[in-house]
Structure formats: structure tokens, C-alpha cells
Amino acid sequence: LLPVLVSFPSVCFFSSLFQVKMGNHQSAPVPLKKSEMEEFARVTTFNHDQIRNLYLHFKAISASLKDDGVIDYHEFCQALSIPTSLMTDRIFSIFDLNGDKVINFREFLFGLSVFLNETLENKITLSFKLFDNESTGETTVSEMTELIESSIQLVDGVYIPKDVIHQIVSGTFRNVKERAKKYSGQLFNEEDPHQNFRSSSVRNMLPSKEMLEETNDKIDLRVYRLMIKENPAVLKWLEVDFQRVSNGAKALSRRGSARRKLCL
């Protein structure tokens, strides 16, 4: 049940982000310079057309409340069509690389590049950061319960009591640790020296004995990785349909052209 709780409240995040209307006072966006386009293409996984389309969306979002060329927290939440919450705060912080409380276009590109075009392993690491807000390398039942509760509150018509969420998270932590213990024992039998040939990189992917032997009120990235790899569809919400982005950018471009004609 936990993978469902983690994934379904977030499934609309980025699709909503690209359904933004132009701000009432949005100025005509200055086209990106060729050197800027090439630099952005070099440091992200986006091509020129994708960057151009994302730029139009960025300009629309950044002008939705105040046309200042950056996206603040309230514009970010408005673009997601959801109220401010713990989940939106955590996601905003991933985009806001320099911590100045606004997102510039470079940060917007980098954030989306990290979320959308990374490998499963990198997405696992990234999503774990949402729960490990203090960067301790671990997350507790209470921390995950709080974030999942915040996500569920964003969904109309859905209510799950916090104590129920807590029980589900706690049970999931316990079960995944038990499976990890069995898997580790099968993969690395310390009494059998012939097992030592196994790759150290594989060994390093497994949870430590200390983590598996601790109480079930917390997990680290390695345990979380095992949980996600059993249910990789959990991270489906990190994907975006670029055809939707392209169509939205074309609509924004047409509206901008029509507005400029009216001003002439």
C-alpha cells in the first residue's frame, strides 16, 4: 500500500505545471541568445526545441503574479494548481539551488532535467531527498508519514487518518527490512568463502547490517532503494509528456502574438 500512497497524490504535479496561462501583465519574452541555448543544451539533457518550449512556460509562470523574470514559491504552487504544503515546499527547494527563495530559468531547467531525464537510480536518490529533508542519510516513520499525509491532503475527496498512514509506513519499513535480511543472507553467506567473489559494488548496494538490525522506525537510502525497485512505478510521477509541453508552448506563443497585435 505504501507505494500507492507515495505516488498517487503526486501524479499531477508536473502535468499541471505545463497548463499555465499567461500572466495578465506578462511582457513579451526576450528570445534566448544562441550562446545561452547552446550552454543550456550542453549542461542539461534537453535539446534546443525542448529548451525553447520550457522557456515559454517559465516566462508564463514567472509572470503569473509578478512579471519579474523569476518564479517565487506562490507562483510555483499556483502553477501546480495546488495550495502551499510540505510537499510543494520540498519540491520547490530542489529547484531553488542557491536558496534565494526564487527559481531562475537556469534552476528551472536544471530542476526539470534532474526530475525528468535521469536514470532510475538517480530518481531514487532524488525522491529520497524529499523524505530526508535534514540530509541525515535516513528517514523515519514519522518523517515519511508527515510528507505522505501532506500529499494526500492535496487530493480532493481523499482522507486517510494519520494513524493509519503511520501504521502502513511502519509496516512497510518492517517488511522491506525483513526481505532485505533474507536477500543479503542469500547473496553473501559469510560462512561460505566461495561467495566472496561477488562484486563489491553489489555488496555496497545492500543495506548495512547495522541498519537492518536497528529498530524499524527508520530506513536509509539502501533500504529505500530496495523498496522502490520492487515497485518502480512509484516514481512515475517524475515523468512529463514533452508533447504536452510542446503543445502548451505553441498555445502560449499564439496568445503572445495575438496580444502583441492588440497592442499595436
Short mmCIF file of C-alpha atoms in Angstrom, two decimals:
data_model
loop_
_atom_site.label_atom_id
_atom_site.label_comp_id
_atom_site.label_asym_id
_atom_site.label_seq_id
_atom_site.Cartn_x
_atom_site.Cartn_y
_atom_site.Cartn_z
CA LEU A 1 0.00 0.00 0.00
CA LEU A 2 2.82 2.45 0.73
CA PRO A 3 3.94 2.81 -2.91
CA VAL A 4 0.38 3.81 -3.82
CA LEU A 5 0.28 6.37 -1.02
CA VAL A 6 3.61 7.81 -2.13
CA SER A 7 2.76 8.03 -5.81
CA PHE A 8 -0.87 8.89 -6.40
CA PRO A 9 -1.01 12.30 -4.65
CA SER A 10 1.92 13.46 -6.77
CA VAL A 11 0.86 12.14 -10.16
CA CYS A 12 -0.47 15.52 -11.28
CA PHE A 13 2.47 17.68 -10.22
CA PHE A 14 4.29 18.27 -13.49
CA SER A 15 1.32 17.89 -15.83
CA SER A 16 -0.30 20.85 -14.07
CA LEU A 17 2.94 22.79 -14.31
CA PHE A 18 2.58 22.96 -18.10
CA GLN A 19 -1.04 24.11 -18.19
CA VAL A 20 -0.21 27.66 -17.11
CA LYS A 21 -1.97 30.68 -18.53
CA MET A 22 -0.09 33.83 -19.45
CA GLY A 23 0.14 36.43 -16.73
CA ASN A 24 -2.11 39.44 -17.13
CA HIS A 25 0.85 41.77 -17.37
CA GLN A 26 3.38 39.47 -18.97
CA SER A 27 5.82 41.24 -21.23
CA ALA A 28 6.91 39.66 -24.49
CA PRO A 29 9.71 37.21 -23.61
CA VAL A 30 13.14 38.15 -24.91
CA PRO A 31 14.37 35.21 -27.02
CA LEU A 32 17.26 33.24 -25.61
CA LYS A 33 20.63 34.05 -27.15
CA LYS A 34 22.28 31.38 -29.25
CA SER A 35 25.12 31.12 -26.72
CA GLU A 36 22.61 30.64 -23.88
CA MET A 37 20.75 27.97 -25.83
CA GLU A 38 23.95 26.08 -26.53
CA GLU A 39 25.08 26.34 -22.91
CA PHE A 40 21.75 25.06 -21.57
CA ALA A 41 21.78 22.18 -24.07
CA ARG A 42 25.33 21.31 -23.01
CA VAL A 43 24.67 21.17 -19.26
CA THR A 44 21.21 19.54 -19.35
CA THR A 45 19.66 16.66 -21.26
CA PHE A 46 17.26 18.91 -23.19
CA ASN A 47 17.57 19.72 -26.89
CA HIS A 48 17.10 23.22 -28.35
CA ASP A 49 13.40 22.78 -29.12
CA GLN A 50 12.68 21.49 -25.63
CA ILE A 51 14.61 24.36 -24.04
CA ARG A 52 12.75 26.88 -26.19
CA ASN A 53 9.39 25.41 -25.18
CA LEU A 54 10.33 25.25 -21.50
CA TYR A 55 11.44 28.87 -21.67
CA LEU A 56 7.96 29.95 -22.82
CA HIS A 57 6.40 28.06 -19.93
CA PHE A 58 8.91 29.54 -17.50
CA LYS A 59 8.12 33.08 -18.65
CA ALA A 60 4.40 32.44 -18.26
CA ILE A 61 4.80 31.05 -14.74
CA SER A 62 7.22 33.78 -13.64
CA ALA A 63 4.73 36.47 -14.75
CA SER A 64 1.62 34.85 -13.31
CA LEU A 65 1.69 37.04 -10.17
CA LYS A 66 4.57 39.42 -10.80
CA ASP A 67 6.47 39.85 -14.05
CA ASP A 68 9.95 39.84 -12.51
CA GLY A 69 11.64 37.08 -14.51
CA VAL A 70 11.77 34.55 -11.65
CA ILE A 71 9.32 32.09 -10.11
CA ASP A 72 8.59 32.59 -6.43
CA TYR A 73 7.06 29.99 -4.14
CA HIS A 74 3.48 31.19 -4.59
CA GLU A 75 3.78 31.25 -8.37
CA PHE A 76 5.23 27.75 -8.21
CA CYS A 77 2.29 26.43 -6.19
CA GLN A 78 -0.18 28.26 -8.41
CA ALA A 79 1.42 26.65 -11.48
CA LEU A 80 0.97 23.24 -9.84
CA SER A 81 -2.69 24.13 -9.14
CA ILE A 82 -2.32 23.12 -5.50
CA PRO A 83 -2.09 25.05 -2.22
CA THR A 84 1.14 25.52 -0.35
CA SER A 85 2.10 22.37 1.51
CA LEU A 86 5.02 20.44 2.92
CA MET A 87 5.33 18.51 -0.37
CA THR A 88 5.43 21.64 -2.54
CA ASP A 89 7.93 23.20 -0.14
CA ARG A 90 10.25 20.19 -0.51
CA ILE A 91 9.96 20.12 -4.31
CA PHE A 92 10.49 23.90 -4.56
CA SER A 93 13.69 23.57 -2.52
CA ILE A 94 15.05 21.05 -5.05
CA PHE A 95 14.61 23.63 -7.82
CA ASP A 96 15.91 26.55 -5.72
CA LEU A 97 19.55 25.56 -5.94
CA ASN A 98 21.02 28.72 -4.39
CA GLY A 99 18.39 29.05 -1.67
CA ASP A 100 17.31 32.60 -2.56
CA LYS A 101 13.59 31.67 -2.43
CA VAL A 102 13.05 32.12 -6.19
CA ILE A 103 13.70 29.97 -9.26
CA ASN A 104 15.51 31.45 -12.24
CA PHE A 105 15.42 29.87 -15.68
CA ARG A 106 18.71 28.02 -15.22
CA GLU A 107 17.42 26.48 -11.98
CA PHE A 108 14.09 25.69 -13.67
CA LEU A 109 15.91 23.79 -16.41
CA PHE A 110 18.26 22.00 -14.03
CA GLY A 111 15.39 21.01 -11.73
CA LEU A 112 13.30 19.59 -14.55
CA SER A 113 16.33 17.89 -16.07
CA VAL A 114 17.02 16.14 -12.78
CA PHE A 115 13.39 15.12 -12.32
CA LEU A 116 12.58 14.09 -15.87
CA ASN A 117 15.57 12.63 -17.66
CA GLU A 118 17.54 10.82 -15.00
CA THR A 119 18.10 7.10 -14.56
CA LEU A 120 16.02 5.11 -12.11
CA GLU A 121 18.93 5.12 -9.67
CA ASN A 122 19.21 8.91 -9.73
CA LYS A 123 15.44 9.29 -9.40
CA ILE A 124 15.57 7.05 -6.33
CA THR A 125 18.25 9.27 -4.79
CA LEU A 126 16.33 12.42 -5.68
CA SER A 127 12.98 11.23 -4.34
CA PHE A 128 14.65 10.05 -1.13
CA LYS A 129 15.77 13.65 -0.54
CA LEU A 130 12.12 14.66 -0.29
CA PHE A 131 11.83 12.49 2.82
CA ASP A 132 15.36 13.12 4.14
CA ASN A 133 14.97 16.89 4.43
CA GLU A 134 17.78 17.20 7.00
CA SER A 135 20.24 15.28 4.78
CA THR A 136 20.99 12.76 7.53
CA GLY A 137 21.03 9.84 5.11
CA GLU A 138 17.98 8.36 6.83
CA THR A 139 14.26 8.94 7.07
CA THR A 140 11.97 7.93 9.90
CA VAL A 141 8.44 6.60 10.03
CA SER A 142 7.31 9.96 11.39
CA GLU A 143 9.03 11.96 8.63
CA MET A 144 7.59 9.82 5.84
CA THR A 145 4.16 9.79 7.46
CA GLU A 146 4.17 13.60 7.66
CA LEU A 147 5.08 14.05 4.00
CA ILE A 148 2.62 11.45 2.74
CA GLU A 149 -0.14 13.00 4.85
CA SER A 150 0.69 16.39 3.34
CA SER A 151 0.46 14.91 -0.17
CA ILE A 152 -2.86 13.18 0.46
CA GLN A 153 -4.36 16.43 1.74
CA LEU A 154 -3.79 17.89 -1.73
CA VAL A 155 -6.21 15.41 -3.30
CA ASP A 156 -9.88 16.39 -3.21
CA GLY A 157 -12.21 13.82 -1.74
CA VAL A 158 -9.47 11.69 -0.20
CA TYR A 159 -8.89 11.35 3.52
CA ILE A 160 -6.72 8.81 5.31
CA PRO A 161 -6.21 9.27 9.07
CA LYS A 162 -2.65 9.99 10.09
CA ASP A 163 -2.53 6.99 12.42
CA VAL A 164 -3.48 4.72 9.50
CA ILE A 165 -0.72 6.21 7.34
CA HIS A 166 1.70 5.74 10.23
CA GLN A 167 0.75 2.06 10.54
CA ILE A 168 1.19 1.50 6.80
CA VAL A 169 4.60 3.19 6.74
CA SER A 170 5.76 1.34 9.84
CA GLY A 171 4.61 -1.99 8.41
CA THR A 172 6.31 -1.27 5.10
CA PHE A 173 9.61 -0.41 6.83
CA ARG A 174 9.43 -3.66 8.79
CA ASN A 175 8.57 -5.81 5.77
CA VAL A 176 11.19 -4.36 3.45
CA LYS A 177 13.87 -4.80 6.13
CA GLU A 178 12.87 -8.43 6.61
CA ARG A 179 13.11 -9.06 2.87
CA ALA A 180 16.45 -7.26 2.77
CA LYS A 181 17.80 -9.51 5.54
CA LYS A 182 16.81 -12.63 3.61
CA TYR A 183 18.25 -11.29 0.36
CA SER A 184 21.52 -10.26 2.00
CA GLY A 185 21.86 -13.67 3.63
CA GLN A 186 21.32 -15.47 0.35
CA LEU A 187 23.67 -13.23 -1.61
CA PHE A 188 26.51 -13.10 0.89
CA ASN A 189 26.93 -16.15 3.05
CA GLU A 190 29.79 -15.24 5.37
CA GLU A 191 30.33 -18.91 6.27
CA ASP A 192 30.96 -19.77 2.63
CA PRO A 193 34.28 -18.30 1.43
CA HIS A 194 33.36 -19.11 -2.16
CA GLN A 195 30.78 -16.31 -2.00
CA ASN A 196 33.49 -13.66 -1.66
CA PHE A 197 33.90 -13.34 -5.40
CA ARG A 198 30.70 -11.36 -5.64
CA SER A 199 31.04 -7.77 -6.75
CA SER A 200 31.78 -5.21 -4.05
CA SER A 201 29.57 -2.77 -5.96
CA VAL A 202 26.63 -5.13 -5.45
CA ARG A 203 27.54 -5.50 -1.77
CA ASN A 204 27.59 -1.71 -1.41
CA MET A 205 24.05 -1.51 -2.77
CA LEU A 206 22.74 -3.66 0.10
CA PRO A 207 21.64 -2.20 3.44
CA SER A 208 24.22 -2.40 6.21
CA LYS A 209 23.83 -4.94 8.99
CA GLU A 210 23.57 -2.09 11.47
CA MET A 211 20.58 -0.60 9.63
CA LEU A 212 18.83 -3.96 9.27
CA GLU A 213 19.35 -4.80 12.94
CA GLU A 214 18.12 -1.44 14.22
CA THR A 215 14.51 -0.81 15.15
CA ASN A 216 12.03 -0.49 12.31
CA ASP A 217 11.33 3.21 12.85
CA LYS A 218 13.78 4.35 10.17
CA ILE A 219 15.37 3.36 6.87
CA ASP A 220 18.33 4.62 4.87
CA LEU A 221 18.76 5.12 1.14
CA ARG A 222 19.76 1.49 0.59
CA VAL A 223 16.58 0.14 2.16
CA TYR A 224 14.53 2.77 0.31
CA ARG A 225 16.20 1.68 -2.93
CA LEU A 226 15.08 -1.91 -2.40
CA MET A 227 11.54 -0.72 -1.70
CA ILE A 228 11.37 1.35 -4.88
CA LYS A 229 12.97 -1.29 -7.10
CA GLU A 230 10.22 -3.66 -6.04
CA ASN A 231 7.71 -1.03 -7.21
CA PRO A 232 9.44 1.24 -9.80
CA ALA A 233 6.07 2.61 -10.96
CA VAL A 234 6.11 4.65 -7.73
CA LEU A 235 8.34 7.17 -9.49
CA LYS A 236 6.02 7.53 -12.49
CA TRP A 237 5.06 10.98 -11.28
CA LEU A 238 8.59 12.20 -12.07
CA GLU A 239 7.87 11.93 -15.80
CA VAL A 240 6.48 14.57 -18.14
CA ASP A 241 4.92 14.20 -21.57
CA PHE A 242 7.00 16.53 -23.73
CA GLN A 243 4.29 16.52 -26.36
CA ARG A 244 2.12 18.27 -23.78
CA VAL A 245 4.94 20.75 -23.16
CA SER A 246 5.29 21.41 -26.90
CA ASN A 247 1.55 21.90 -27.41
CA GLY A 248 1.37 24.21 -24.43
CA ALA A 249 4.31 26.27 -25.68
CA LYS A 250 2.65 26.69 -29.08
CA ALA A 251 -0.53 27.90 -27.39
CA LEU A 252 1.45 30.38 -25.29
CA SER A 253 3.24 31.62 -28.39
CA ARG A 254 -0.06 32.17 -30.24
CA ARG A 255 -1.53 34.07 -27.30
CA GLY A 256 1.57 36.22 -27.08
CA SER A 257 1.37 37.05 -30.79
CA ALA A 258 -2.32 37.92 -30.51
CA ARG A 259 -1.68 40.15 -27.51
CA ARG A 260 1.12 41.99 -29.29
CA LYS A 261 -1.19 42.65 -32.28
CA LEU A 262 -3.79 44.14 -29.97
CA CYS A 263 -1.18 46.49 -28.56
CA LEU A 264 -0.22 47.79 -31.98
#
